[in-house]
Amino acid sequence: MKKSTDITNRLRKVRVFIGWLGLLIATPFFIWGLLGLLGLVPSMLQVFGISGIRIPASITIIGLLVAAIGFWDYD
């Protein structure tokens, strides 16, 4: 019985790590977007253009999906 709880605890720690990793991936683009709206840094549209905005948007969505998987509590 102890072995299964040990594996469960390890898997939970790995899932939480994956969740934080996903948030870490998405956070810079959120900060960049807010600072770009305030005019403190060049906006993503200025850097990537209209068609290139898919690049930071895709990275942000991937980070949020990874975070959702990592923080999903299916117990």
mmCIF file of N, CA and C in Angstrom:
data_model
loop_
_atom_site.group_PDB
_atom_site.id
_atom_site.type_symbol
_atom_site.label_atom_id
_atom_site.label_comp_id
_atom_site.label_asym_id
_atom_site.label_seq_id
_atom_site.Cartn_x
_atom_site.Cartn_y
_atom_site.Cartn_z
ATOM 1 N N MET A 1 0.815 -1.187 0.000
ATOM 2 C CA MET A 1 0.000 0.000 0.000
ATOM 3 C C MET A 1 0.862 1.256 0.000
ATOM 4 N N LYS A 2 1.957 1.230 0.705
ATOM 5 C CA LYS A 2 2.822 2.391 0.780
ATOM 6 C C LYS A 2 3.425 2.715 -0.583
ATOM 7 N N LYS A 3 3.719 1.687 -1.374
ATOM 8 C CA LYS A 3 4.337 1.915 -2.669
ATOM 9 C C LYS A 3 3.411 2.692 -3.603
ATOM 10 N N SER A 4 2.110 2.385 -3.585
ATOM 11 C CA SER A 4 1.198 3.096 -4.475
ATOM 12 C C SER A 4 1.030 4.553 -4.051
ATOM 13 N N THR A 5 1.022 4.838 -2.762
ATOM 14 C CA THR A 5 0.912 6.233 -2.332
ATOM 15 C C THR A 5 2.189 6.990 -2.647
ATOM 16 N N ASP A 6 3.338 6.315 -2.592
ATOM 17 C CA ASP A 6 4.597 6.956 -2.948
ATOM 18 C C ASP A 6 4.614 7.336 -4.423
ATOM 19 N N ILE A 7 4.131 6.437 -5.276
ATOM 20 C CA ILE A 7 4.067 6.724 -6.714
ATOM 21 C C ILE A 7 3.065 7.846 -6.975
ATOM 22 N N THR A 8 1.935 7.823 -6.290
ATOM 23 C CA THR A 8 0.931 8.869 -6.456
ATOM 24 C C THR A 8 1.475 10.227 -6.054
ATOM 25 N N ASN A 9 2.212 10.280 -4.963
ATOM 26 C CA ASN A 9 2.798 11.551 -4.524
ATOM 27 C C ASN A 9 3.831 12.048 -5.523
ATOM 28 N N ARG A 10 4.637 11.144 -6.062
ATOM 29 C CA ARG A 10 5.624 11.559 -7.065
ATOM 30 C C ARG A 10 4.957 12.072 -8.324
ATOM 31 N N LEU A 11 3.913 11.382 -8.767
ATOM 32 C CA LEU A 11 3.202 11.825 -9.967
ATOM 33 C C LEU A 11 2.537 13.181 -9.746
ATOM 34 N N ARG A 12 2.014 13.386 -8.548
ATOM 35 C CA ARG A 12 1.396 14.681 -8.236
ATOM 36 C C ARG A 12 2.446 15.789 -8.288
ATOM 37 N N LYS A 13 3.638 15.531 -7.765
ATOM 38 C CA LYS A 13 4.710 16.532 -7.803
ATOM 39 C C LYS A 13 5.134 16.819 -9.232
ATOM 40 N N VAL A 14 5.198 15.782 -10.054
ATOM 41 C CA VAL A 14 5.563 15.977 -11.463
ATOM 42 C C VAL A 14 4.490 16.798 -12.169
ATOM 43 N N ARG A 15 3.211 16.500 -11.899
ATOM 44 C CA ARG A 15 2.131 17.262 -12.518
ATOM 45 C C ARG A 15 2.168 18.725 -12.103
ATOM 46 N N VAL A 16 2.426 18.997 -10.845
ATOM 47 C CA VAL A 16 2.501 20.389 -10.387
ATOM 48 C C VAL A 16 3.692 21.093 -11.035
ATOM 49 N N PHE A 17 4.814 20.385 -11.164
ATOM 50 C CA PHE A 17 5.972 20.966 -11.844
ATOM 51 C C PHE A 17 5.632 21.307 -13.293
ATOM 52 N N ILE A 18 4.940 20.400 -13.971
ATOM 53 C CA ILE A 18 4.541 20.647 -15.357
ATOM 54 C C ILE A 18 3.590 21.837 -15.431
ATOM 55 N N GLY A 19 2.700 21.963 -14.461
ATOM 56 C CA GLY A 19 1.791 23.112 -14.429
ATOM 57 C C GLY A 19 2.529 24.422 -14.285
ATOM 58 N N TRP A 20 3.487 24.464 -13.371
ATOM 59 C CA TRP A 20 4.266 25.695 -13.198
ATOM 60 C C TRP A 20 5.131 25.980 -14.420
ATOM 61 N N LEU A 21 5.632 24.936 -15.066
ATOM 62 C CA LEU A 21 6.410 25.127 -16.292
ATOM 63 C C LEU A 21 5.544 25.754 -17.383
ATOM 64 N N GLY A 22 4.308 25.291 -17.493
ATOM 65 C CA GLY A 22 3.393 25.882 -18.470
ATOM 66 C C GLY A 22 3.122 27.346 -18.192
ATOM 67 N N LEU A 23 2.915 27.686 -16.929
ATOM 68 C CA LEU A 23 2.721 29.101 -16.590
ATOM 69 C C LEU A 23 3.970 29.921 -16.857
ATOM 70 N N LEU A 24 5.117 29.335 -16.622
ATOM 71 C CA LEU A 24 6.376 30.024 -16.890
ATOM 72 C C LEU A 24 6.548 30.297 -18.381
ATOM 73 N N ILE A 25 6.059 29.399 -19.212
ATOM 74 C CA ILE A 25 6.128 29.605 -20.662
ATOM 75 C C ILE A 25 5.205 30.743 -21.092
ATOM 76 N N ALA A 26 4.023 30.828 -20.508
ATOM 77 C CA ALA A 26 3.024 31.812 -20.941
ATOM 78 C C ALA A 26 3.238 33.198 -20.340
ATOM 79 N N THR A 27 3.829 33.289 -19.169
ATOM 80 C CA THR A 27 3.940 34.559 -18.444
ATOM 81 C C THR A 27 4.676 35.664 -19.193
ATOM 82 N N PRO A 28 5.817 35.405 -19.833
ATOM 83 C CA PRO A 28 6.503 36.516 -20.517
ATOM 84 C C PRO A 28 5.649 37.205 -21.578
ATOM 85 N N PHE A 29 4.817 36.451 -22.273
ATOM 86 C CA PHE A 29 3.987 37.062 -23.302
ATOM 87 C C PHE A 29 2.842 37.870 -22.699
ATOM 88 N N PHE A 30 2.326 37.439 -21.546
ATOM 89 C CA PHE A 30 1.329 38.252 -20.848
ATOM 90 C C PHE A 30 1.946 39.579 -20.405
ATOM 91 N N ILE A 31 3.120 39.505 -19.826
ATOM 92 C CA ILE A 31 3.796 40.720 -19.358
ATOM 93 C C ILE A 31 4.124 41.629 -20.537
ATOM 94 N N TRP A 32 4.628 41.035 -21.623
ATOM 95 C CA TRP A 32 4.956 41.813 -22.814
ATOM 96 C C TRP A 32 3.699 42.489 -23.369
ATOM 97 N N GLY A 33 2.585 41.760 -23.380
ATOM 98 C CA GLY A 33 1.338 42.342 -23.873
ATOM 99 C C GLY A 33 0.879 43.519 -23.030
ATOM 100 N N LEU A 34 0.960 43.379 -21.713
ATOM 101 C CA LEU A 34 0.555 44.487 -20.836
ATOM 102 C C LEU A 34 1.485 45.687 -20.971
ATOM 103 N N LEU A 35 2.786 45.417 -21.000
ATOM 104 C CA LEU A 35 3.739 46.520 -21.156
ATOM 105 C C LEU A 35 3.626 47.171 -22.527
ATOM 106 N N GLY A 36 3.283 46.386 -23.541
ATOM 107 C CA GLY A 36 3.067 46.945 -24.879
ATOM 108 C C GLY A 36 1.835 47.830 -24.932
ATOM 109 N N LEU A 37 0.792 47.451 -24.199
ATOM 110 C CA LEU A 37 -0.407 48.301 -24.146
ATOM 111 C C LEU A 37 -0.124 49.628 -23.456
ATOM 112 N N LEU A 38 0.762 49.597 -22.469
ATOM 113 C CA LEU A 38 1.121 50.821 -21.758
ATOM 114 C C LEU A 38 2.139 51.668 -22.513
ATOM 115 N N GLY A 39 2.708 51.112 -23.572
ATOM 116 C CA GLY A 39 3.682 51.850 -24.371
ATOM 117 C C GLY A 39 5.089 51.839 -23.800
ATOM 118 N N LEU A 40 5.356 50.952 -22.861
ATOM 119 C CA LEU A 40 6.686 50.888 -22.254
ATOM 120 C C LEU A 40 7.671 50.077 -23.084
ATOM 121 N N VAL A 41 7.163 49.154 -23.873
ATOM 122 C CA VAL A 41 7.984 48.346 -24.787
ATOM 123 C C VAL A 41 7.256 48.298 -26.120
ATOM 124 N N PRO A 42 7.957 47.949 -27.204
ATOM 125 C CA PRO A 42 7.246 47.818 -28.486
ATOM 126 C C PRO A 42 6.176 46.727 -28.392
ATOM 127 N N SER A 43 5.023 46.986 -28.982
ATOM 128 C CA SER A 43 3.940 46.001 -28.906
ATOM 129 C C SER A 43 4.292 44.792 -29.775
ATOM 130 N N MET A 44 3.601 43.702 -29.511
ATOM 131 C CA MET A 44 3.838 42.486 -30.291
ATOM 132 C C MET A 44 3.478 42.685 -31.756
ATOM 133 N N LEU A 45 2.501 43.536 -32.029
ATOM 134 C CA LEU A 45 2.142 43.819 -33.422
ATOM 135 C C LEU A 45 3.274 44.539 -34.147
ATOM 136 N N GLN A 46 3.963 45.431 -33.459
ATOM 137 C CA GLN A 46 5.089 46.121 -34.069
ATOM 138 C C GLN A 46 6.243 45.169 -34.340
ATOM 139 N N VAL A 47 6.448 44.218 -33.475
ATOM 140 C CA VAL A 47 7.570 43.292 -33.619
ATOM 141 C C VAL A 47 7.253 42.186 -34.621
ATOM 142 N N PHE A 48 6.076 41.568 -34.500
ATOM 143 C CA PHE A 48 5.755 40.399 -35.315
ATOM 144 C C PHE A 48 4.885 40.719 -36.529
ATOM 145 N N GLY A 49 4.147 41.823 -36.503
ATOM 146 C CA GLY A 49 3.220 42.131 -37.582
ATOM 147 C C GLY A 49 1.905 41.390 -37.378
ATOM 148 N N ILE A 50 0.946 41.692 -38.250
ATOM 149 C CA ILE A 50 -0.381 41.099 -38.116
ATOM 150 C C ILE A 50 -0.336 39.587 -38.309
ATOM 151 N N SER A 51 0.312 39.127 -39.359
ATOM 152 C CA SER A 51 0.327 37.681 -39.612
ATOM 153 C C SER A 51 1.282 36.945 -38.679
ATOM 154 N N GLY A 52 2.279 37.625 -38.148
ATOM 155 C CA GLY A 52 3.235 36.983 -37.266
ATOM 156 C C GLY A 52 2.807 36.910 -35.818
ATOM 157 N N ILE A 53 1.684 37.540 -35.490
ATOM 158 C CA ILE A 53 1.219 37.523 -34.099
ATOM 159 C C ILE A 53 0.831 36.108 -33.676
ATOM 160 N N ARG A 54 0.693 35.223 -34.668
ATOM 161 C CA ARG A 54 0.378 33.826 -34.350
ATOM 162 C C ARG A 54 1.499 33.152 -33.566
ATOM 163 N N ILE A 55 2.715 33.603 -33.734
ATOM 164 C CA ILE A 55 3.851 32.978 -33.041
ATOM 165 C C ILE A 55 3.739 33.147 -31.525
ATOM 166 N N PRO A 56 3.684 34.384 -30.988
ATOM 167 C CA PRO A 56 3.550 34.493 -29.530
ATOM 168 C C PRO A 56 2.207 33.970 -29.020
ATOM 169 N N ALA A 57 1.153 34.088 -29.828
ATOM 170 C CA ALA A 57 -0.140 33.557 -29.403
ATOM 171 C C ALA A 57 -0.078 32.037 -29.269
ATOM 172 N N SER A 58 0.573 31.376 -30.207
ATOM 173 C CA SER A 58 0.697 29.914 -30.146
ATOM 174 C C SER A 58 1.504 29.474 -28.939
ATOM 175 N N ILE A 59 2.595 30.168 -28.672
ATOM 176 C CA ILE A 59 3.427 29.814 -27.522
ATOM 177 C C ILE A 59 2.649 30.009 -26.224
ATOM 178 N N THR A 60 1.875 31.082 -26.149
ATOM 179 C CA THR A 60 1.077 31.344 -24.953
ATOM 180 C C THR A 60 0.003 30.274 -24.771
ATOM 181 N N ILE A 61 -0.676 29.915 -25.838
ATOM 182 C CA ILE A 61 -1.716 28.885 -25.757
ATOM 183 C C ILE A 61 -1.116 27.544 -25.356
ATOM 184 N N ILE A 62 0.041 27.198 -25.916
ATOM 185 C CA ILE A 62 0.714 25.949 -25.544
ATOM 186 C C ILE A 62 1.050 25.961 -24.057
ATOM 187 N N GLY A 63 1.590 27.074 -23.570
ATOM 188 C CA GLY A 63 1.914 27.175 -22.151
ATOM 189 C C GLY A 63 0.697 27.021 -21.265
ATOM 190 N N LEU A 64 -0.415 27.631 -21.668
ATOM 191 C CA LEU A 64 -1.632 27.532 -20.865
ATOM 192 C C LEU A 64 -2.225 26.125 -20.907
ATOM 193 N N LEU A 65 -2.137 25.461 -22.048
ATOM 194 C CA LEU A 65 -2.614 24.082 -22.125
ATOM 195 C C LEU A 65 -1.763 23.152 -21.267
ATOM 196 N N VAL A 66 -0.454 23.356 -21.299
ATOM 197 C CA VAL A 66 0.435 22.545 -20.454
ATOM 198 C C VAL A 66 0.121 22.801 -18.978
ATOM 199 N N ALA A 67 -0.117 24.058 -18.627
ATOM 200 C CA ALA A 67 -0.465 24.376 -17.237
ATOM 201 C C ALA A 67 -1.791 23.735 -16.842
ATOM 202 N N ALA A 68 -2.754 23.730 -17.748
ATOM 203 C CA ALA A 68 -4.044 23.113 -17.441
ATOM 204 C C ALA A 68 -3.892 21.604 -17.214
ATOM 205 N N ILE A 69 -3.053 20.974 -18.009
ATOM 206 C CA ILE A 69 -2.803 19.543 -17.817
ATOM 207 C C ILE A 69 -2.086 19.313 -16.495
ATOM 208 N N GLY A 70 -1.109 20.151 -16.188
ATOM 209 C CA GLY A 70 -0.349 19.973 -14.964
ATOM 210 C C GLY A 70 -1.152 20.207 -13.702
ATOM 211 N N PHE A 71 -2.077 21.152 -13.723
ATOM 212 C CA PHE A 71 -2.857 21.474 -12.536
ATOM 213 C C PHE A 71 -4.203 20.764 -12.475
ATOM 214 N N TRP A 72 -4.488 19.932 -13.471
ATOM 215 C CA TRP A 72 -5.763 19.210 -13.481
ATOM 216 C C TRP A 72 -5.776 18.200 -12.359
ATOM 217 N N ASP A 73 -6.793 18.243 -11.547
ATOM 218 C CA ASP A 73 -6.898 17.345 -10.396
ATOM 219 C C ASP A 73 -7.945 16.284 -10.714
ATOM 220 N N TYR A 74 -7.504 15.115 -11.086
ATOM 221 C CA TYR A 74 -8.416 14.051 -11.469
ATOM 222 C C TYR A 74 -8.575 13.000 -10.373
ATOM 223 N N ASP A 75 -8.175 13.324 -9.157
ATOM 224 C CA ASP A 75 -8.299 12.362 -8.054
ATOM 225 C C ASP A 75 -9.725 12.169 -7.637
#
